């Protein structure tokens, strides 16, 4: 069985509903995990996705900010939501695929939206950056407690950190820019290594290949400048690493009318 899983920060599901339905129609991933949906659960446009065959959904949303969701052609046996930093700000949802998913049954997918952290990389001066670092600390505590890679699992989402030099257009220029500062990259990499997750994109596209998933709205000609960062990630438990056969970065979506500044990131597993 081939399982295709995609992560995409859509920056408002209702504003970009046409983009998501276009992507689903064209690409047909088995599971699409969305971040920054900016939509309360009762306003989520479920009918549009059911019409495309995505009958199974797990939603954790709020009005105007944040929000995560999972759309699936495969059934779930369970869903779970975690909170971080004593905030109810809709930054996580997990699903476990059910027996109807055949060989993928039992795989748990964790969908995360890590805080962006604002513009000033100093927790003493910037509460948003302090929140981001605290969120990463709580991720470490979670993996210590839950051992997420002890069973087949995938962790993905907009982690808002570009951990490696090849994940940004200019390493030296961005060392003091939030998303690529040493304190962020070190904490994210410590979390990944301690938990045991394998970076599926880098497994197939090893350094020094440049890989970007985000291009700023501030760039007047994003494609020509190509000043990107890899903020969106898909990690797999060691038990799934050898099953990852392909990956794709759907850069073309950044050129659609009124796009998200992030693009879909997909992996294919042969289970």
PDB file of N, CA and C in Angstrom, residues 40-108:
ATOM      1  N   UNK A  40     -12.991  28.575  13.491  1.00  0.00           N
ATOM      2  CA  UNK A  40     -13.589  27.755  14.542  1.00  0.00           C
ATOM      3  C   UNK A  40     -14.169  26.475  13.952  1.00  0.00           C
ATOM      4  N   UNK A  41     -14.273  25.454  14.770  1.00  0.00           N
ATOM      5  CA  UNK A  41     -14.674  24.131  14.276  1.00  0.00           C
ATOM      6  C   UNK A  41     -16.019  24.164  13.556  1.00  0.00           C
ATOM      7  N   UNK A  42     -16.963  24.939  14.073  1.00  0.00           N
ATOM      8  CA  UNK A  42     -18.308  24.925  13.484  1.00  0.00           C
ATOM      9  C   UNK A  42     -18.395  25.705  12.175  1.00  0.00           C
ATOM     10  N   UNK A  43     -17.315  26.381  11.785  1.00  0.00           N
ATOM     11  CA  UNK A  43     -17.289  27.111  10.514  1.00  0.00           C
ATOM     12  C   UNK A  43     -16.347  26.447   9.499  1.00  0.00           C
ATOM     13  N   UNK A  44     -15.794  25.324   9.863  1.00  0.00           N
ATOM     14  CA  UNK A  44     -14.854  24.654   8.967  1.00  0.00           C
ATOM     15  C   UNK A  44     -15.608  24.122   7.738  1.00  0.00           C
ATOM     16  N   UNK A  45     -15.087  24.340   6.518  1.00  0.00           N
ATOM     17  CA  UNK A  45     -15.828  23.985   5.296  1.00  0.00           C
ATOM     18  C   UNK A  45     -15.753  22.489   4.970  1.00  0.00           C
ATOM     19  N   UNK A  46     -16.287  21.668   5.853  1.00  0.00           N
ATOM     20  CA  UNK A  46     -16.181  20.218   5.723  1.00  0.00           C
ATOM     21  C   UNK A  46     -16.830  19.684   4.452  1.00  0.00           C
ATOM     22  N   UNK A  47     -17.964  20.264   4.060  1.00  0.00           N
ATOM     23  CA  UNK A  47     -18.716  19.732   2.923  1.00  0.00           C
ATOM     24  C   UNK A  47     -17.888  19.728   1.645  1.00  0.00           C
ATOM     25  N   UNK A  48     -17.068  20.755   1.457  1.00  0.00           N
ATOM     26  CA  UNK A  48     -16.248  20.832   0.246  1.00  0.00           C
ATOM     27  C   UNK A  48     -15.267  19.676   0.164  1.00  0.00           C
ATOM     28  N   UNK A  49     -14.774  19.227   1.310  1.00  0.00           N
ATOM     29  CA  UNK A  49     -13.792  18.145   1.311  1.00  0.00           C
ATOM     30  C   UNK A  49     -14.459  16.774   1.225  1.00  0.00           C
ATOM     31  N   UNK A  50     -15.614  16.656   1.831  1.00  0.00           N
ATOM     32  CA  UNK A  50     -16.359  15.407   1.702  1.00  0.00           C
ATOM     33  C   UNK A  50     -16.734  15.156   0.245  1.00  0.00           C
ATOM     34  N   UNK A  51     -17.044  16.218  -0.470  1.00  0.00           N
ATOM     35  CA  UNK A  51     -17.404  16.083  -1.887  1.00  0.00           C
ATOM     36  C   UNK A  51     -16.253  15.549  -2.721  1.00  0.00           C
ATOM     37  N   UNK A  52     -15.020  15.710  -2.221  1.00  0.00           N
ATOM     38  CA  UNK A  52     -13.840  15.224  -2.929  1.00  0.00           C
ATOM     39  C   UNK A  52     -13.388  13.853  -2.417  1.00  0.00           C
ATOM     40  N   UNK A  53     -14.137  13.275  -1.484  1.00  0.00           N
ATOM     41  CA  UNK A  53     -13.796  11.953  -0.973  1.00  0.00           C
ATOM     42  C   UNK A  53     -13.046  11.952   0.335  1.00  0.00           C
ATOM     43  N   UNK A  54     -12.869  13.123   0.930  1.00  0.00           N
ATOM     44  CA  UNK A  54     -12.184  13.214   2.221  1.00  0.00           C
ATOM     45  C   UNK A  54     -13.249  13.244   3.331  1.00  0.00           C
ATOM     46  N   UNK A  55     -13.729  12.057   3.656  1.00  0.00           N
ATOM     47  CA  UNK A  55     -14.859  11.933   4.574  1.00  0.00           C
ATOM     48  C   UNK A  55     -14.438  11.934   6.040  1.00  0.00           C
ATOM     49  N   UNK A  56     -13.163  11.766   6.299  1.00  0.00           N
ATOM     50  CA  UNK A  56     -12.683  11.639   7.673  1.00  0.00           C
ATOM     51  C   UNK A  56     -11.885  12.898   8.027  1.00  0.00           C
ATOM     52  N   UNK A  57     -12.314  13.594   9.070  1.00  0.00           N
ATOM     53  CA  UNK A  57     -11.700  14.857   9.446  1.00  0.00           C
ATOM     54  C   UNK A  57     -11.527  14.943  10.949  1.00  0.00           C
ATOM     55  N   UNK A  58     -10.430  15.565  11.337  1.00  0.00           N
ATOM     56  CA  UNK A  58     -10.183  15.906  12.737  1.00  0.00           C
ATOM     57  C   UNK A  58      -9.789  17.376  12.761  1.00  0.00           C
ATOM     58  N   UNK A  59     -10.473  18.168  13.576  1.00  0.00           N
ATOM     59  CA  UNK A  59     -10.327  19.622  13.524  1.00  0.00           C
ATOM     60  C   UNK A  59     -10.088  20.165  14.926  1.00  0.00           C
ATOM     61  N   UNK A  60      -9.124  21.063  15.039  1.00  0.00           N
ATOM     62  CA  UNK A  60      -8.882  21.786  16.283  1.00  0.00           C
ATOM     63  C   UNK A  60      -8.650  23.234  15.894  1.00  0.00           C
ATOM     64  N   UNK A  61      -9.731  24.019  15.916  1.00  0.00           N
ATOM     65  CA  UNK A  61      -9.642  25.376  15.405  1.00  0.00           C
ATOM     66  C   UNK A  61     -10.067  26.430  16.405  1.00  0.00           C
ATOM     67  N   UNK A  62      -9.841  27.670  16.025  1.00  0.00           N
ATOM     68  CA  UNK A  62     -10.292  28.809  16.815  1.00  0.00           C
ATOM     69  C   UNK A  62     -10.497  29.981  15.867  1.00  0.00           C
ATOM     70  N   UNK A  63     -11.202  30.991  16.331  1.00  0.00           N
ATOM     71  CA  UNK A  63     -11.540  32.127  15.482  1.00  0.00           C
ATOM     72  C   UNK A  63     -10.318  32.991  15.221  1.00  0.00           C
ATOM     73  N   UNK A  64      -9.975  33.156  13.949  1.00  0.00           N
ATOM     74  CA  UNK A  64      -9.016  34.168  13.561  1.00  0.00           C
ATOM     75  C   UNK A  64      -7.543  33.832  13.675  1.00  0.00           C
ATOM     76  N   UNK A  65      -7.193  32.826  14.475  1.00  0.00           N
ATOM     77  CA  UNK A  65      -5.784  32.537  14.713  1.00  0.00           C
ATOM     78  C   UNK A  65      -5.536  31.032  14.718  1.00  0.00           C
ATOM     79  N   UNK A  66      -4.300  30.659  14.349  1.00  0.00           N
ATOM     80  CA  UNK A  66      -3.798  29.305  14.535  1.00  0.00           C
ATOM     81  C   UNK A  66      -4.734  28.262  13.907  1.00  0.00           C
ATOM     82  N   UNK A  67      -4.903  27.130  14.550  1.00  0.00           N
ATOM     83  CA  UNK A  67      -5.807  26.105  14.054  1.00  0.00           C
ATOM     84  C   UNK A  67      -5.106  25.047  13.224  1.00  0.00           C
ATOM     85  N   UNK A  68      -5.472  23.783  13.475  1.00  0.00           N
ATOM     86  CA  UNK A  68      -4.929  22.646  12.730  1.00  0.00           C
ATOM     87  C   UNK A  68      -6.072  21.707  12.372  1.00  0.00           C
ATOM     88  N   UNK A  69      -5.871  20.944  11.293  1.00  0.00           N
ATOM     89  CA  UNK A  69      -6.904  20.004  10.857  1.00  0.00           C
ATOM     90  C   UNK A  69      -6.248  18.884  10.063  1.00  0.00           C
ATOM     91  N   UNK A  70      -6.922  17.726  10.062  1.00  0.00           N
ATOM     92  CA  UNK A  70      -6.488  16.578   9.262  1.00  0.00           C
ATOM     93  C   UNK A  70      -7.657  16.154   8.393  1.00  0.00           C
ATOM     94  N   UNK A  71      -7.424  16.086   7.086  1.00  0.00           N
ATOM     95  CA  UNK A  71      -8.416  15.606   6.118  1.00  0.00           C
ATOM     96  C   UNK A  71      -7.897  14.284   5.572  1.00  0.00           C
ATOM     97  N   UNK A  72      -8.767  13.274   5.526  1.00  0.00           N
ATOM     98  CA  UNK A  72      -8.275  11.953   5.163  1.00  0.00           C
ATOM     99  C   UNK A  72      -9.291  11.176   4.341  1.00  0.00           C
ATOM    100  N   UNK A  73      -8.757  10.402   3.396  1.00  0.00           N
ATOM    101  CA  UNK A  73      -9.591   9.441   2.670  1.00  0.00           C
ATOM    102  C   UNK A  73      -9.640   8.113   3.424  1.00  0.00           C
ATOM    103  N   UNK A  74      -8.826   7.996   4.471  1.00  0.00           N
ATOM    104  CA  UNK A  74      -8.739   6.782   5.275  1.00  0.00           C
ATOM    105  C   UNK A  74      -9.341   7.038   6.650  1.00  0.00           C
ATOM    106  N   UNK A  75      -9.963   6.039   7.256  1.00  0.00           N
ATOM    107  CA  UNK A  75     -10.609   6.250   8.557  1.00  0.00           C
ATOM    108  C   UNK A  75      -9.612   6.331   9.709  1.00  0.00           C
ATOM    109  N   UNK A  76     -10.082   6.927  10.818  1.00  0.00           N
ATOM    110  CA  UNK A  76      -9.311   7.007  12.048  1.00  0.00           C
ATOM    111  C   UNK A  76      -9.900   6.043  13.085  1.00  0.00           C
ATOM    112  N   UNK A  77      -9.053   5.560  13.970  1.00  0.00           N
ATOM    113  CA  UNK A  77      -9.572   4.864  15.154  1.00  0.00           C
ATOM    114  C   UNK A  77      -9.648   5.813  16.340  1.00  0.00           C
ATOM    115  N   UNK A  78      -8.820   6.873  16.324  1.00  0.00           N
ATOM    116  CA  UNK A  78      -8.830   7.808  17.446  1.00  0.00           C
ATOM    117  C   UNK A  78      -8.254   9.141  17.016  1.00  0.00           C
ATOM    118  N   UNK A  79      -8.607  10.167  17.782  1.00  0.00           N
ATOM    119  CA  UNK A  79      -8.013  11.492  17.609  1.00  0.00           C
ATOM    120  C   UNK A  79      -7.612  12.004  18.990  1.00  0.00           C
ATOM    121  N   UNK A  80      -6.677  12.939  19.007  1.00  0.00           N
ATOM    122  CA  UNK A  80      -6.190  13.463  20.276  1.00  0.00           C
ATOM    123  C   UNK A  80      -5.712  14.891  20.075  1.00  0.00           C
ATOM    124  N   UNK A  81      -5.933  15.724  21.077  1.00  0.00           N
ATOM    125  CA  UNK A  81      -5.483  17.112  21.048  1.00  0.00           C
ATOM    126  C   UNK A  81      -4.655  17.386  22.294  1.00  0.00           C
ATOM    127  N   UNK A  82      -3.503  18.012  22.111  1.00  0.00           N
ATOM    128  CA  UNK A  82      -2.677  18.430  23.238  1.00  0.00           C
ATOM    129  C   UNK A  82      -2.600  19.950  23.295  1.00  0.00           C
ATOM    130  N   UNK A  83      -2.517  20.470  24.502  1.00  0.00           N
ATOM    131  CA  UNK A  83      -2.296  21.890  24.708  1.00  0.00           C
ATOM    132  C   UNK A  83      -0.889  22.121  25.224  1.00  0.00           C
ATOM    133  N   UNK A  84      -0.357  23.306  24.975  1.00  0.00           N
ATOM    134  CA  UNK A  84       1.002  23.633  25.389  1.00  0.00           C
ATOM    135  C   UNK A  84       1.029  25.014  26.025  1.00  0.00           C
ATOM    136  N   UNK A  85       1.902  25.169  27.006  1.00  0.00           N
ATOM    137  CA  UNK A  85       2.162  26.465  27.642  1.00  0.00           C
ATOM    138  C   UNK A  85       0.905  27.071  28.264  1.00  0.00           C
ATOM    139  N   UNK A  86       0.011  26.207  28.742  1.00  0.00           N
ATOM    140  CA  UNK A  86      -1.231  26.649  29.403  1.00  0.00           C
ATOM    141  C   UNK A  86      -2.068  27.550  28.507  1.00  0.00           C
ATOM    142  N   UNK A  87      -1.994  27.298  27.212  1.00  0.00           N
ATOM    143  CA  UNK A  87      -2.785  28.084  26.268  1.00  0.00           C
ATOM    144  C   UNK A  87      -3.688  27.143  25.475  1.00  0.00           C
ATOM    145  N   UNK A  88      -4.896  27.574  25.221  1.00  0.00           N
ATOM    146  CA  UNK A  88      -5.813  26.808  24.382  1.00  0.00           C
ATOM    147  C   UNK A  88      -5.807  27.438  22.996  1.00  0.00           C
ATOM    148  N   UNK A  89      -4.656  27.272  22.292  1.00  0.00           N
ATOM    149  CA  UNK A  89      -4.507  28.012  21.037  1.00  0.00           C
ATOM    150  C   UNK A  89      -4.349  27.111  19.816  1.00  0.00           C
ATOM    151  N   UNK A  90      -4.889  25.905  19.875  1.00  0.00           N
ATOM    152  CA  UNK A  90      -5.125  25.076  18.684  1.00  0.00           C
ATOM    153  C   UNK A  90      -3.873  24.870  17.842  1.00  0.00           C
ATOM    154  N   UNK A  91      -2.857  24.285  18.463  1.00  0.00           N
ATOM    155  CA  UNK A  91      -1.584  24.072  17.779  1.00  0.00           C
ATOM    156  C   UNK A  91      -1.228  22.600  17.587  1.00  0.00           C
ATOM    157  N   UNK A  92      -2.127  21.703  17.930  1.00  0.00           N
ATOM    158  CA  UNK A  92      -1.828  20.277  17.757  1.00  0.00           C
ATOM    159  C   UNK A  92      -3.111  19.493  17.560  1.00  0.00           C
ATOM    160  N   UNK A  93      -3.024  18.478  16.718  1.00  0.00           N
ATOM    161  CA  UNK A  93      -4.042  17.438  16.659  1.00  0.00           C
ATOM    162  C   UNK A  93      -3.366  16.171  16.144  1.00  0.00           C
ATOM    163  N   UNK A  94      -3.784  15.029  16.659  1.00  0.00           N
ATOM    164  CA  UNK A  94      -3.228  13.743  16.240  1.00  0.00           C
ATOM    165  C   UNK A  94      -4.354  12.801  15.868  1.00  0.00           C
ATOM    166  N   UNK A  95      -4.083  11.953  14.870  1.00  0.00           N
ATOM    167  CA  UNK A  95      -5.035  10.909  14.484  1.00  0.00           C
ATOM    168  C   UNK A  95      -4.272   9.596  14.377  1.00  0.00           C
ATOM    169  N   UNK A  96      -4.963   8.502  14.643  1.00  0.00           N
ATOM    170  CA  UNK A  96      -4.415   7.172  14.408  1.00  0.00           C
ATOM    171  C   UNK A  96      -5.272   6.503  13.353  1.00  0.00           C
ATOM    172  N   UNK A  97      -4.628   6.064  12.287  1.00  0.00           N
ATOM    173  CA  UNK A  97      -5.355   5.468  11.173  1.00  0.00           C
ATOM    174  C   UNK A  97      -5.928   4.116  11.579  1.00  0.00           C
ATOM    175  N   UNK A  98      -7.136   3.828  11.080  1.00  0.00           N
ATOM    176  CA  UNK A  98      -7.862   2.635  11.497  1.00  0.00           C
ATOM    177  C   UNK A  98      -7.649   1.457  10.573  1.00  0.00           C
ATOM    178  N   UNK A  99      -8.382   0.377  10.846  1.00  0.00           N
ATOM    179  CA  UNK A  99      -8.214  -0.865  10.090  1.00  0.00           C
ATOM    180  C   UNK A  99      -8.587  -0.706   8.623  1.00  0.00           C
ATOM    181  N   UNK A 100      -9.447   0.252   8.313  1.00  0.00           N
ATOM    182  CA  UNK A 100      -9.790   0.498   6.926  1.00  0.00           C
ATOM    183  C   UNK A 100      -8.633   1.065   6.118  1.00  0.00           C
ATOM    184  N   UNK A 101      -7.575   1.450   6.810  1.00  0.00           N
ATOM    185  CA  UNK A 101      -6.391   1.962   6.135  1.00  0.00           C
ATOM    186  C   UNK A 101      -5.430   0.854   5.723  1.00  0.00           C
ATOM    187  N   UNK A 102      -5.823  -0.404   5.942  1.00  0.00           N
ATOM    188  CA  UNK A 102      -5.036  -1.573   5.535  1.00  0.00           C
ATOM    189  C   UNK A 102      -3.644  -1.524   6.151  1.00  0.00           C
ATOM    190  N   UNK A 103      -2.609  -1.509   5.311  1.00  0.00           N
ATOM    191  CA  UNK A 103      -1.243  -1.603   5.835  1.00  0.00           C
ATOM    192  C   UNK A 103      -0.858  -0.395   6.685  1.00  0.00           C
ATOM    193  N   UNK A 104      -1.570   0.716   6.534  1.00  0.00           N
ATOM    194  CA  UNK A 104      -1.265   1.909   7.319  1.00  0.00           C
ATOM    195  C   UNK A 104      -1.969   1.925   8.667  1.00  0.00           C
ATOM    196  N   UNK A 105      -2.776   0.920   8.935  1.00  0.00           N
ATOM    197  CA  UNK A 105      -3.507   0.876  10.205  1.00  0.00           C
ATOM    198  C   UNK A 105      -2.534   0.937  11.371  1.00  0.00           C
ATOM    199  N   UNK A 106      -2.877   1.762  12.344  1.00  0.00           N
ATOM    200  CA  UNK A 106      -2.049   1.897  13.526  1.00  0.00           C
ATOM    201  C   UNK A 106      -1.030   3.012  13.455  1.00  0.00           C
ATOM    202  N   UNK A 107      -0.866   3.644  12.285  1.00  0.00           N
ATOM    203  CA  UNK A 107       0.061   4.763  12.159  1.00  0.00           C
ATOM    204  C   UNK A 107      -0.585   6.010  12.772  1.00  0.00           C
ATOM    205  N   UNK A 108       0.141   6.655  13.671  1.00  0.00           N
ATOM    206  CA  UNK A 108      -0.334   7.889  14.291  1.00  0.00           C
ATOM    207  C   UNK A 108       0.344   9.083  13.636  1.00  0.00           C
TER     208      UNK A 108
END
